[in-house]
Amino acid sequence: MSFITTDYSNLESKGYEALPTGEYEIVIAKAMETATPSGAESLQLDLIVRNDLINVPALATTNGKFSNRHVFMDNWKRKNTGQYDTASFMYILQAVGVPEGTPVNSVDDFIRLITGRPARVYIKKEVDSYNTTDQNNPEYRNAVAPWNFSTTKFMEVNHTGKQPNQPQQQQTQQQAPPQQPQQQDGNWPF
């Protein structure tokens, strides 16, 4: 008996072209500060289309077809101030359920509050004028504006990462943020 018999009839091409315009249920996989070679700084969010909603009929053309795809969103520091437009961050914080009046003391605090959290985002497919060299054959990219974040319609998150049995980190409104480690015996390893 053979280990496997080849059958290519059900294979689908899964390219990396830009996602079609639409609303997607996502998880904010990570956020980090980056910089271009010329020094322009941004806070980049890695949004992953949730794979736990592929069988939801209302999401058949979005999450159902494009689960596990990454969309990157850059929040650039303003050239004239050298600061982020923190008003834009309010849309994201509200969408992931951070309570009104929560102090966010640093970019690191912001990253901790949003990482692993679900949201619903409107992703737009648009011509990438920076990378398009032939106007008759344009390159496309995805864009997500901060005001296009909204609260997920599916609060229970069972999205799993690429490695089996490792669910995507998540926090819901009901969960408290992680606590600092407690010193138990006075013997720290440093």
Short mmCIF file of N, CA and C in Angstrom, two decimals:
data_model
loop_
_atom_site.label_atom_id
_atom_site.label_comp_id
_atom_site.label_asym_id
_atom_site.label_seq_id
_atom_site.Cartn_x
_atom_site.Cartn_y
_atom_site.Cartn_z
N MET A 1 0.84 -1.18 0.00
CA MET A 1 0.00 0.00 0.00
C MET A 1 0.89 1.24 0.00
N SER A 2 0.55 2.21 -0.83
CA SER A 2 1.39 3.40 -0.95
C SER A 2 1.08 4.40 0.16
N PHE A 3 2.05 5.22 0.45
CA PHE A 3 1.91 6.28 1.44
C PHE A 3 0.95 7.35 0.94
N ILE A 4 1.05 7.67 -0.34
CA ILE A 4 0.24 8.72 -0.92
C ILE A 4 0.07 8.46 -2.42
N THR A 5 -1.05 8.85 -2.95
CA THR A 5 -1.28 8.80 -4.39
C THR A 5 -1.53 10.23 -4.84
N THR A 6 -0.78 10.66 -5.80
CA THR A 6 -0.90 12.05 -6.23
C THR A 6 -2.26 12.31 -6.87
N ASP A 7 -2.82 13.47 -6.57
CA ASP A 7 -4.09 13.91 -7.13
C ASP A 7 -4.08 15.43 -7.12
N TYR A 8 -3.85 16.04 -8.25
CA TYR A 8 -3.71 17.49 -8.35
C TYR A 8 -4.99 18.18 -8.78
N SER A 9 -6.08 17.45 -8.90
CA SER A 9 -7.31 18.01 -9.44
C SER A 9 -7.95 19.08 -8.57
N ASN A 10 -7.69 19.07 -7.27
CA ASN A 10 -8.32 20.04 -6.36
C ASN A 10 -7.37 21.15 -5.91
N LEU A 11 -6.19 21.23 -6.51
CA LEU A 11 -5.25 22.27 -6.12
C LEU A 11 -5.70 23.63 -6.64
N GLU A 12 -5.52 24.64 -5.81
CA GLU A 12 -5.86 26.00 -6.21
C GLU A 12 -4.60 26.84 -6.17
N SER A 13 -4.50 27.77 -7.07
CA SER A 13 -3.37 28.69 -7.07
C SER A 13 -3.60 29.72 -5.97
N LYS A 14 -2.63 29.86 -5.08
CA LYS A 14 -2.74 30.83 -3.99
C LYS A 14 -1.60 31.82 -4.12
N GLY A 15 -1.84 32.88 -4.85
CA GLY A 15 -0.82 33.88 -5.06
C GLY A 15 -0.80 34.91 -3.94
N TYR A 16 0.02 35.91 -4.13
CA TYR A 16 0.16 36.96 -3.13
C TYR A 16 -0.32 38.29 -3.66
N GLU A 17 -1.22 38.25 -4.64
CA GLU A 17 -1.77 39.49 -5.15
C GLU A 17 -2.60 40.17 -4.07
N ALA A 18 -2.86 41.43 -4.28
CA ALA A 18 -3.64 42.20 -3.30
C ALA A 18 -5.03 41.59 -3.13
N LEU A 19 -5.53 41.63 -1.90
CA LEU A 19 -6.87 41.13 -1.61
C LEU A 19 -7.91 42.02 -2.27
N PRO A 20 -9.05 41.43 -2.65
CA PRO A 20 -10.13 42.26 -3.19
C PRO A 20 -10.66 43.22 -2.12
N THR A 21 -11.15 44.35 -2.53
CA THR A 21 -11.74 45.32 -1.61
C THR A 21 -12.91 44.69 -0.87
N GLY A 22 -12.96 44.92 0.45
CA GLY A 22 -14.05 44.40 1.24
C GLY A 22 -13.77 44.45 2.73
N GLU A 23 -14.76 44.01 3.52
CA GLU A 23 -14.59 43.95 4.97
C GLU A 23 -14.11 42.56 5.36
N TYR A 24 -13.07 42.53 6.19
CA TYR A 24 -12.45 41.29 6.62
C TYR A 24 -12.38 41.26 8.14
N GLU A 25 -12.56 40.09 8.71
CA GLU A 25 -12.32 39.87 10.13
C GLU A 25 -10.85 39.50 10.26
N ILE A 26 -10.13 40.24 11.10
CA ILE A 26 -8.68 40.05 11.21
C ILE A 26 -8.26 39.89 12.66
N VAL A 27 -7.01 39.49 12.85
CA VAL A 27 -6.33 39.53 14.14
C VAL A 27 -5.09 40.38 13.93
N ILE A 28 -4.82 41.27 14.86
CA ILE A 28 -3.59 42.06 14.79
C ILE A 28 -2.48 41.16 15.32
N ALA A 29 -1.72 40.58 14.40
CA ALA A 29 -0.71 39.59 14.78
C ALA A 29 0.46 40.23 15.51
N LYS A 30 0.90 41.37 15.01
CA LYS A 30 1.98 42.08 15.69
C LYS A 30 2.02 43.51 15.21
N ALA A 31 2.71 44.31 15.98
CA ALA A 31 2.92 45.71 15.63
C ALA A 31 4.35 46.04 16.03
N MET A 32 5.02 46.79 15.18
CA MET A 32 6.41 47.16 15.49
C MET A 32 6.79 48.44 14.77
N GLU A 33 7.72 49.14 15.37
CA GLU A 33 8.22 50.34 14.73
C GLU A 33 9.27 49.95 13.70
N THR A 34 9.19 50.58 12.54
CA THR A 34 10.14 50.32 11.46
C THR A 34 10.61 51.66 10.89
N ALA A 35 11.63 51.59 10.07
CA ALA A 35 12.13 52.79 9.40
C ALA A 35 12.60 52.42 8.00
N THR A 36 12.43 53.35 7.08
CA THR A 36 12.91 53.15 5.72
C THR A 36 14.40 53.48 5.68
N PRO A 37 15.10 53.10 4.62
CA PRO A 37 16.53 53.46 4.53
C PRO A 37 16.76 54.97 4.59
N SER A 38 15.76 55.76 4.17
CA SER A 38 15.93 57.22 4.22
C SER A 38 15.57 57.81 5.58
N GLY A 39 15.11 56.95 6.51
CA GLY A 39 14.85 57.41 7.86
C GLY A 39 13.40 57.68 8.22
N ALA A 40 12.48 57.54 7.29
CA ALA A 40 11.06 57.73 7.60
C ALA A 40 10.61 56.61 8.52
N GLU A 41 9.95 56.96 9.63
CA GLU A 41 9.57 55.97 10.64
C GLU A 41 8.07 55.71 10.61
N SER A 42 7.72 54.44 10.88
CA SER A 42 6.31 54.09 10.96
C SER A 42 6.09 53.02 12.02
N LEU A 43 4.85 52.93 12.43
CA LEU A 43 4.40 51.84 13.29
C LEU A 43 3.62 50.92 12.37
N GLN A 44 4.17 49.75 12.08
CA GLN A 44 3.56 48.83 11.13
C GLN A 44 2.74 47.76 11.85
N LEU A 45 1.50 47.60 11.43
CA LEU A 45 0.62 46.56 11.96
C LEU A 45 0.56 45.42 10.96
N ASP A 46 0.71 44.20 11.46
CA ASP A 46 0.57 42.99 10.65
C ASP A 46 -0.81 42.42 10.95
N LEU A 47 -1.72 42.57 10.00
CA LEU A 47 -3.09 42.11 10.15
C LEU A 47 -3.21 40.77 9.43
N ILE A 48 -3.77 39.77 10.10
CA ILE A 48 -3.96 38.45 9.47
C ILE A 48 -5.45 38.18 9.36
N VAL A 49 -5.88 37.78 8.16
CA VAL A 49 -7.27 37.41 7.94
C VAL A 49 -7.52 36.13 8.73
N ARG A 50 -8.51 36.19 9.62
CA ARG A 50 -8.78 35.08 10.54
C ARG A 50 -9.16 33.80 9.81
N ASN A 51 -8.59 32.67 10.29
CA ASN A 51 -8.88 31.37 9.69
C ASN A 51 -9.95 30.59 10.45
N ASP A 52 -10.45 31.14 11.54
CA ASP A 52 -11.49 30.45 12.30
C ASP A 52 -12.89 30.78 11.81
N LEU A 53 -13.00 31.58 10.75
CA LEU A 53 -14.31 32.00 10.24
C LEU A 53 -14.53 31.59 8.79
N ILE A 54 -13.76 30.62 8.32
CA ILE A 54 -13.84 30.25 6.90
C ILE A 54 -15.18 29.63 6.52
N ASN A 55 -15.92 29.10 7.49
CA ASN A 55 -17.21 28.47 7.20
C ASN A 55 -18.41 29.36 7.49
N VAL A 56 -18.17 30.62 7.79
CA VAL A 56 -19.27 31.56 8.03
C VAL A 56 -19.78 32.04 6.67
N PRO A 57 -21.04 31.73 6.34
CA PRO A 57 -21.55 32.08 5.00
C PRO A 57 -21.40 33.56 4.63
N ALA A 58 -21.60 34.46 5.57
CA ALA A 58 -21.51 35.89 5.28
C ALA A 58 -20.08 36.32 4.94
N LEU A 59 -19.10 35.48 5.26
CA LEU A 59 -17.69 35.82 5.01
C LEU A 59 -17.07 34.95 3.92
N ALA A 60 -17.91 34.30 3.12
CA ALA A 60 -17.43 33.34 2.11
C ALA A 60 -16.46 33.97 1.11
N THR A 61 -16.69 35.23 0.73
CA THR A 61 -15.83 35.86 -0.27
C THR A 61 -14.65 36.62 0.33
N THR A 62 -14.59 36.69 1.65
CA THR A 62 -13.45 37.38 2.29
C THR A 62 -12.65 36.36 3.11
N ASN A 63 -13.04 36.16 4.36
CA ASN A 63 -12.31 35.21 5.21
C ASN A 63 -12.34 33.79 4.63
N GLY A 64 -13.45 33.41 4.01
CA GLY A 64 -13.57 32.07 3.45
C GLY A 64 -12.55 31.79 2.37
N LYS A 65 -12.22 32.79 1.57
CA LYS A 65 -11.27 32.61 0.46
C LYS A 65 -9.85 33.03 0.80
N PHE A 66 -9.70 33.93 1.76
CA PHE A 66 -8.38 34.54 1.95
C PHE A 66 -7.85 34.40 3.38
N SER A 67 -8.29 33.36 4.09
CA SER A 67 -7.82 33.19 5.47
C SER A 67 -6.30 33.03 5.49
N ASN A 68 -5.70 33.51 6.56
CA ASN A 68 -4.25 33.46 6.82
C ASN A 68 -3.44 34.45 5.99
N ARG A 69 -4.08 35.25 5.17
CA ARG A 69 -3.34 36.25 4.40
C ARG A 69 -2.97 37.43 5.29
N HIS A 70 -1.82 37.99 5.04
CA HIS A 70 -1.32 39.14 5.81
C HIS A 70 -1.57 40.43 5.01
N VAL A 71 -1.96 41.45 5.72
CA VAL A 71 -2.05 42.80 5.16
C VAL A 71 -1.28 43.69 6.13
N PHE A 72 -0.36 44.46 5.60
CA PHE A 72 0.45 45.34 6.44
C PHE A 72 -0.07 46.76 6.34
N MET A 73 -0.13 47.40 7.49
CA MET A 73 -0.65 48.76 7.57
C MET A 73 0.41 49.63 8.24
N ASP A 74 0.85 50.66 7.55
CA ASP A 74 1.85 51.57 8.11
C ASP A 74 1.18 52.83 8.63
N ASN A 75 1.57 53.22 9.82
CA ASN A 75 1.14 54.48 10.44
C ASN A 75 2.39 55.35 10.54
N TRP A 76 2.55 56.27 9.62
CA TRP A 76 3.79 57.04 9.50
C TRP A 76 3.84 58.18 10.51
N LYS A 77 5.05 58.43 11.01
CA LYS A 77 5.26 59.63 11.82
C LYS A 77 5.16 60.83 10.90
N ARG A 78 4.58 61.92 11.39
CA ARG A 78 4.42 63.13 10.60
C ARG A 78 5.77 63.82 10.44
N LYS A 79 6.08 64.24 9.22
CA LYS A 79 7.38 64.87 8.95
C LYS A 79 7.54 66.17 9.73
N ASN A 80 6.47 66.93 9.84
CA ASN A 80 6.59 68.25 10.48
C ASN A 80 6.71 68.17 12.00
N THR A 81 6.23 67.08 12.62
CA THR A 81 6.30 66.98 14.08
C THR A 81 7.20 65.85 14.56
N GLY A 82 7.46 64.87 13.70
CA GLY A 82 8.24 63.71 14.13
C GLY A 82 7.45 62.80 15.06
N GLN A 83 6.14 62.98 15.13
CA GLN A 83 5.28 62.20 16.02
C GLN A 83 4.21 61.46 15.21
N TYR A 84 3.66 60.41 15.83
CA TYR A 84 2.53 59.72 15.21
C TYR A 84 1.27 60.55 15.37
N ASP A 85 0.34 60.37 14.47
CA ASP A 85 -0.98 60.97 14.59
C ASP A 85 -1.77 60.08 15.55
N THR A 86 -1.67 60.38 16.83
CA THR A 86 -2.29 59.51 17.84
C THR A 86 -3.82 59.52 17.76
N ALA A 87 -4.40 60.55 17.15
CA ALA A 87 -5.85 60.57 16.97
C ALA A 87 -6.28 59.38 16.10
N SER A 88 -5.46 59.00 15.12
CA SER A 88 -5.75 57.84 14.28
C SER A 88 -5.74 56.55 15.09
N PHE A 89 -4.89 56.49 16.09
CA PHE A 89 -4.80 55.28 16.93
C PHE A 89 -6.09 55.04 17.71
N MET A 90 -6.87 56.10 17.95
CA MET A 90 -8.11 55.95 18.72
C MET A 90 -9.09 55.01 18.02
N TYR A 91 -9.15 55.06 16.70
CA TYR A 91 -10.04 54.16 15.95
C TYR A 91 -9.67 52.70 16.20
N ILE A 92 -8.37 52.43 16.20
CA ILE A 92 -7.89 51.06 16.40
C ILE A 92 -8.15 50.62 17.83
N LEU A 93 -7.82 51.47 18.79
CA LEU A 93 -8.04 51.13 20.20
C LEU A 93 -9.52 50.87 20.48
N GLN A 94 -10.39 51.70 19.92
CA GLN A 94 -11.83 51.51 20.12
C GLN A 94 -12.29 50.20 19.48
N ALA A 95 -11.80 49.89 18.29
CA ALA A 95 -12.21 48.67 17.58
C ALA A 95 -11.82 47.41 18.32
N VAL A 96 -10.67 47.41 19.00
CA VAL A 96 -10.23 46.21 19.70
C VAL A 96 -10.75 46.15 21.13
N GLY A 97 -11.54 47.14 21.53
CA GLY A 97 -12.22 47.07 22.82
C GLY A 97 -11.47 47.63 24.01
N VAL A 98 -10.51 48.51 23.79
CA VAL A 98 -9.83 49.13 24.92
C VAL A 98 -10.79 50.15 25.53
N PRO A 99 -11.06 50.05 26.83
CA PRO A 99 -12.05 50.93 27.46
C PRO A 99 -11.70 52.42 27.37
N GLU A 100 -12.72 53.22 27.24
CA GLU A 100 -12.58 54.69 27.25
C GLU A 100 -11.83 55.11 28.51
N GLY A 101 -10.91 56.05 28.38
CA GLY A 101 -10.19 56.57 29.53
C GLY A 101 -8.94 55.78 29.90
N THR A 102 -8.61 54.73 29.15
CA THR A 102 -7.42 53.93 29.44
C THR A 102 -6.18 54.74 29.08
N PRO A 103 -5.25 54.94 30.03
CA PRO A 103 -4.02 55.66 29.70
C PRO A 103 -3.10 54.77 28.86
N VAL A 104 -2.55 55.34 27.81
CA VAL A 104 -1.57 54.66 26.98
C VAL A 104 -0.32 55.52 27.04
N ASN A 105 0.67 55.06 27.80
CA ASN A 105 1.82 55.90 28.13
C ASN A 105 2.94 55.89 27.11
N SER A 106 2.92 54.93 26.19
CA SER A 106 4.02 54.83 25.22
C SER A 106 3.57 54.03 24.01
N VAL A 107 4.38 54.05 22.99
CA VAL A 107 4.12 53.22 21.81
C VAL A 107 4.10 51.75 22.22
N ASP A 108 5.00 51.36 23.13
CA ASP A 108 5.03 49.97 23.60
C ASP A 108 3.72 49.59 24.28
N ASP A 109 3.15 50.51 25.06
CA ASP A 109 1.83 50.25 25.68
C ASP A 109 0.77 50.05 24.60
N PHE A 110 0.79 50.90 23.58
CA PHE A 110 -0.16 50.78 22.48
C PHE A 110 -0.03 49.41 21.81
N ILE A 111 1.19 49.01 21.54
CA ILE A 111 1.44 47.71 20.90
C ILE A 111 0.90 46.57 21.77
N ARG A 112 1.15 46.62 23.06
CA ARG A 112 0.66 45.57 23.97
C ARG A 112 -0.88 45.53 23.99
N LEU A 113 -1.51 46.67 23.92
CA LEU A 113 -2.98 46.72 23.98
C LEU A 113 -3.66 46.16 22.73
N ILE A 114 -3.01 46.26 21.59
CA ILE A 114 -3.67 45.84 20.35
C ILE A 114 -3.21 44.48 19.83
N THR A 115 -2.04 44.03 20.21
CA THR A 115 -1.50 42.78 19.66
C THR A 115 -2.34 41.58 20.09
N GLY A 116 -2.68 40.76 19.11
CA GLY A 116 -3.47 39.56 19.36
C GLY A 116 -4.96 39.81 19.42
N ARG A 117 -5.38 41.04 19.22
CA ARG A 117 -6.80 41.39 19.35
C ARG A 117 -7.50 41.33 18.00
N PRO A 118 -8.77 40.93 17.99
CA PRO A 118 -9.53 40.88 16.74
C PRO A 118 -10.16 42.23 16.41
N ALA A 119 -10.42 42.43 15.14
CA ALA A 119 -11.14 43.63 14.67
C ALA A 119 -11.73 43.30 13.30
N ARG A 120 -12.56 44.19 12.85
CA ARG A 120 -13.13 44.10 11.50
C ARG A 120 -12.57 45.31 10.76
N VAL A 121 -12.00 45.09 9.58
CA VAL A 121 -11.40 46.19 8.83
C VAL A 121 -11.89 46.19 7.38
N TYR A 122 -11.98 47.38 6.85
CA TYR A 122 -12.28 47.55 5.43
C TYR A 122 -10.94 47.67 4.72
N ILE A 123 -10.65 46.69 3.88
CA ILE A 123 -9.39 46.66 3.13
C ILE A 123 -9.69 47.09 1.70
N LYS A 124 -8.92 48.05 1.21
CA LYS A 124 -9.13 48.57 -0.14
C LYS A 124 -8.00 48.10 -1.06
N LYS A 125 -8.36 47.63 -2.23
CA LYS A 125 -7.37 47.29 -3.26
C LYS A 125 -7.20 48.51 -4.14
N GLU A 126 -5.96 48.99 -4.26
CA GLU A 126 -5.72 50.19 -5.05
C GLU A 126 -4.43 50.05 -5.85
N VAL A 127 -4.31 50.87 -6.88
CA VAL A 127 -3.10 50.86 -7.71
C VAL A 127 -1.93 51.34 -6.87
N ASP A 128 -0.83 50.61 -6.95
CA ASP A 128 0.39 50.98 -6.23
C ASP A 128 1.21 51.88 -7.15
N SER A 129 0.99 53.17 -7.06
CA SER A 129 1.65 54.11 -7.97
C SER A 129 3.17 54.16 -7.74
N TYR A 130 3.63 53.78 -6.57
CA TYR A 130 5.07 53.80 -6.27
C TYR A 130 5.79 52.68 -7.03
N ASN A 131 5.19 51.49 -7.09
CA ASN A 131 5.85 50.33 -7.71
C ASN A 131 5.40 50.03 -9.13
N THR A 132 4.39 50.74 -9.65
CA THR A 132 3.92 50.49 -11.00
C THR A 132 4.84 51.17 -12.00
N THR A 133 5.39 50.37 -12.90
CA THR A 133 6.27 50.92 -13.94
C THR A 133 5.58 50.98 -15.30
N ASP A 134 4.57 50.13 -15.49
CA ASP A 134 3.82 50.10 -16.74
C ASP A 134 2.36 50.41 -16.43
N GLN A 135 1.89 51.57 -16.86
CA GLN A 135 0.52 52.00 -16.56
C GLN A 135 -0.52 51.07 -17.18
N ASN A 136 -0.15 50.31 -18.21
CA ASN A 136 -1.07 49.36 -18.83
C ASN A 136 -1.14 48.05 -18.05
N ASN A 137 -0.22 47.84 -17.15
CA ASN A 137 -0.17 46.63 -16.34
C ASN A 137 0.18 47.02 -14.90
N PRO A 138 -0.75 47.69 -14.22
CA PRO A 138 -0.42 48.25 -12.90
C PRO A 138 -0.23 47.19 -11.82
N GLU A 139 0.58 47.53 -10.84
CA GLU A 139 0.73 46.73 -9.63
C GLU A 139 -0.35 47.22 -8.65
N TYR A 140 -0.84 46.31 -7.81
CA TYR A 140 -1.85 46.68 -6.82
C TYR A 140 -1.33 46.43 -5.42
N ARG A 141 -1.91 47.13 -4.48
CA ARG A 141 -1.58 46.94 -3.07
C ARG A 141 -2.86 47.10 -2.26
N ASN A 142 -2.79 46.68 -1.00
CA ASN A 142 -3.93 46.87 -0.10
C ASN A 142 -3.66 48.05 0.80
N ALA A 143 -4.71 48.79 1.12
CA ALA A 143 -4.62 49.92 2.03
C ALA A 143 -5.72 49.78 3.08
N VAL A 144 -5.34 50.10 4.32
CA VAL A 144 -6.30 50.11 5.43
C VAL A 144 -6.13 51.44 6.13
N ALA A 145 -7.21 52.19 6.22
CA ALA A 145 -7.17 53.46 6.95
C ALA A 145 -7.61 53.22 8.38
N PRO A 146 -7.05 53.96 9.34
CA PRO A 146 -7.42 53.75 10.75
C PRO A 146 -8.92 53.87 10.99
N TRP A 147 -9.60 54.77 10.28
CA TRP A 147 -11.04 54.96 10.49
C TRP A 147 -11.85 53.82 9.88
N ASN A 148 -11.18 52.88 9.21
CA ASN A 148 -11.86 51.71 8.66
C ASN A 148 -11.78 50.50 9.57
N PHE A 149 -11.36 50.70 10.82
CA PHE A 149 -11.38 49.65 11.84
C PHE A 149 -12.71 49.73 12.57
N SER A 150 -13.30 48.58 12.86
CA SER A 150 -14.50 48.52 13.68
C SER A 150 -14.44 47.27 14.54
N THR A 151 -15.35 47.18 15.49
CA THR A 151 -15.39 46.04 16.39
C THR A 151 -15.75 44.78 15.62
N THR A 152 -15.07 43.69 15.93
CA THR A 152 -15.36 42.42 15.28
C THR A 152 -16.79 41.99 15.55
N LYS A 153 -17.37 41.26 14.63
CA LYS A 153 -18.69 40.68 14.84
C LYS A 153 -18.57 39.28 15.44
N PHE A 154 -17.33 38.81 15.63
CA PHE A 154 -17.06 37.47 16.14
C PHE A 154 -16.02 37.56 17.24
N MET A 155 -16.48 37.85 18.48
CA MET A 155 -15.57 38.09 19.60
C MET A 155 -14.75 36.86 20.00
N GLU A 156 -15.33 35.68 19.87
CA GLU A 156 -14.57 34.47 20.23
C GLU A 156 -13.56 34.19 19.13
N VAL A 157 -12.29 34.20 19.50
CA VAL A 157 -11.23 34.03 18.51
C VAL A 157 -10.61 32.64 18.67
N ASN A 158 -10.67 31.87 17.59
CA ASN A 158 -10.02 30.55 17.56
C ASN A 158 -9.04 30.48 16.39
N HIS A 159 -8.58 31.63 15.96
CA HIS A 159 -7.59 31.69 14.88
C HIS A 159 -6.32 30.99 15.36
N THR A 160 -5.75 30.16 14.51
CA THR A 160 -4.50 29.49 14.86
C THR A 160 -3.40 29.95 13.92
N GLY A 161 -2.20 30.03 14.47
CA GLY A 161 -1.05 30.42 13.67
C GLY A 161 -0.60 29.27 12.78
N LYS A 162 0.54 29.44 12.13
CA LYS A 162 1.01 28.43 11.19
C LYS A 162 1.39 27.12 11.86
N GLN A 163 1.89 27.18 13.09
CA GLN A 163 2.28 25.95 13.77
C GLN A 163 1.08 25.33 14.44
N PRO A 164 0.86 24.03 14.25
CA PRO A 164 -0.32 23.39 14.84
C PRO A 164 -0.36 23.53 16.35
N ASN A 165 -1.57 23.61 16.88
CA ASN A 165 -1.82 23.67 18.32
C ASN A 165 -1.23 24.91 18.99
N GLN A 166 -1.00 25.96 18.23
CA GLN A 166 -0.54 27.21 18.80
C GLN A 166 -1.52 28.31 18.41
N PRO A 167 -2.56 28.53 19.22
CA PRO A 167 -3.52 29.57 18.86
C PRO A 167 -2.87 30.94 18.88
N GLN A 168 -3.39 31.81 18.03
CA GLN A 168 -2.92 33.19 17.97
C GLN A 168 -3.16 33.83 19.34
N GLN A 169 -2.20 34.60 19.81
CA GLN A 169 -2.37 35.27 21.10
C GLN A 169 -3.61 36.13 21.01
N GLN A 170 -4.42 36.12 22.06
CA GLN A 170 -5.61 36.94 22.06
C GLN A 170 -5.90 37.50 23.44
N GLN A 171 -6.59 38.60 23.46
CA GLN A 171 -7.12 39.19 24.67
C GLN A 171 -8.49 39.71 24.32
N THR A 172 -9.46 39.41 25.12
CA THR A 172 -10.77 39.99 24.91
C THR A 172 -10.99 41.03 25.99
N GLN A 173 -12.06 41.77 25.88
CA GLN A 173 -12.33 42.81 26.86
C GLN A 173 -12.43 42.24 28.26
N GLN A 174 -12.88 41.01 28.39
CA GLN A 174 -13.06 40.43 29.71
C GLN A 174 -11.76 39.97 30.34
N GLN A 175 -10.69 39.80 29.55
CA GLN A 175 -9.44 39.32 30.08
C GLN A 175 -8.58 40.48 30.55
N ALA A 176 -7.90 40.29 31.65
CA ALA A 176 -6.98 41.31 32.16
C ALA A 176 -5.66 41.19 31.43
N PRO A 177 -4.89 42.29 31.34
CA PRO A 177 -3.58 42.20 30.73
C PRO A 177 -2.66 41.30 31.56
N PRO A 178 -1.61 40.75 30.94
CA PRO A 178 -0.73 39.86 31.67
C PRO A 178 -0.12 40.55 32.89
N GLN A 179 0.05 39.81 33.95
CA GLN A 179 0.64 40.34 35.18
C GLN A 179 2.16 40.21 35.13
N GLN A 180 2.84 41.06 35.88
CA GLN A 180 4.28 40.96 36.00
C GLN A 180 4.64 39.71 36.79
N PRO A 181 5.77 39.05 36.48
CA PRO A 181 6.15 37.87 37.24
C PRO A 181 6.39 38.23 38.70
N GLN A 182 6.01 37.34 39.57
CA GLN A 182 6.17 37.56 41.01
C GLN A 182 7.43 36.83 41.51
N GLN A 183 8.21 37.53 42.29
CA GLN A 183 9.40 36.91 42.88
C GLN A 183 8.94 35.99 44.00
N GLN A 184 9.31 34.70 43.90
CA GLN A 184 8.81 33.74 44.87
C GLN A 184 9.81 33.39 45.95
N ASP A 185 11.08 33.29 45.59
CA ASP A 185 12.03 32.84 46.61
C ASP A 185 13.23 33.77 46.75
N GLY A 186 13.19 34.90 46.07
CA GLY A 186 14.28 35.84 46.17
C GLY A 186 15.46 35.49 45.29
N ASN A 187 15.42 34.39 44.57
CA ASN A 187 16.52 33.97 43.70
C ASN A 187 16.17 34.25 42.25
N TRP A 188 16.56 35.40 41.80
CA TRP A 188 16.36 35.74 40.40
C TRP A 188 17.59 35.29 39.61
N PRO A 189 17.44 34.92 38.36
CA PRO A 189 18.56 34.40 37.58
C PRO A 189 19.52 35.48 37.10
N PHE A 190 19.39 36.70 37.58
CA PHE A 190 20.31 37.76 37.16
C PHE A 190 20.84 38.52 38.33
#
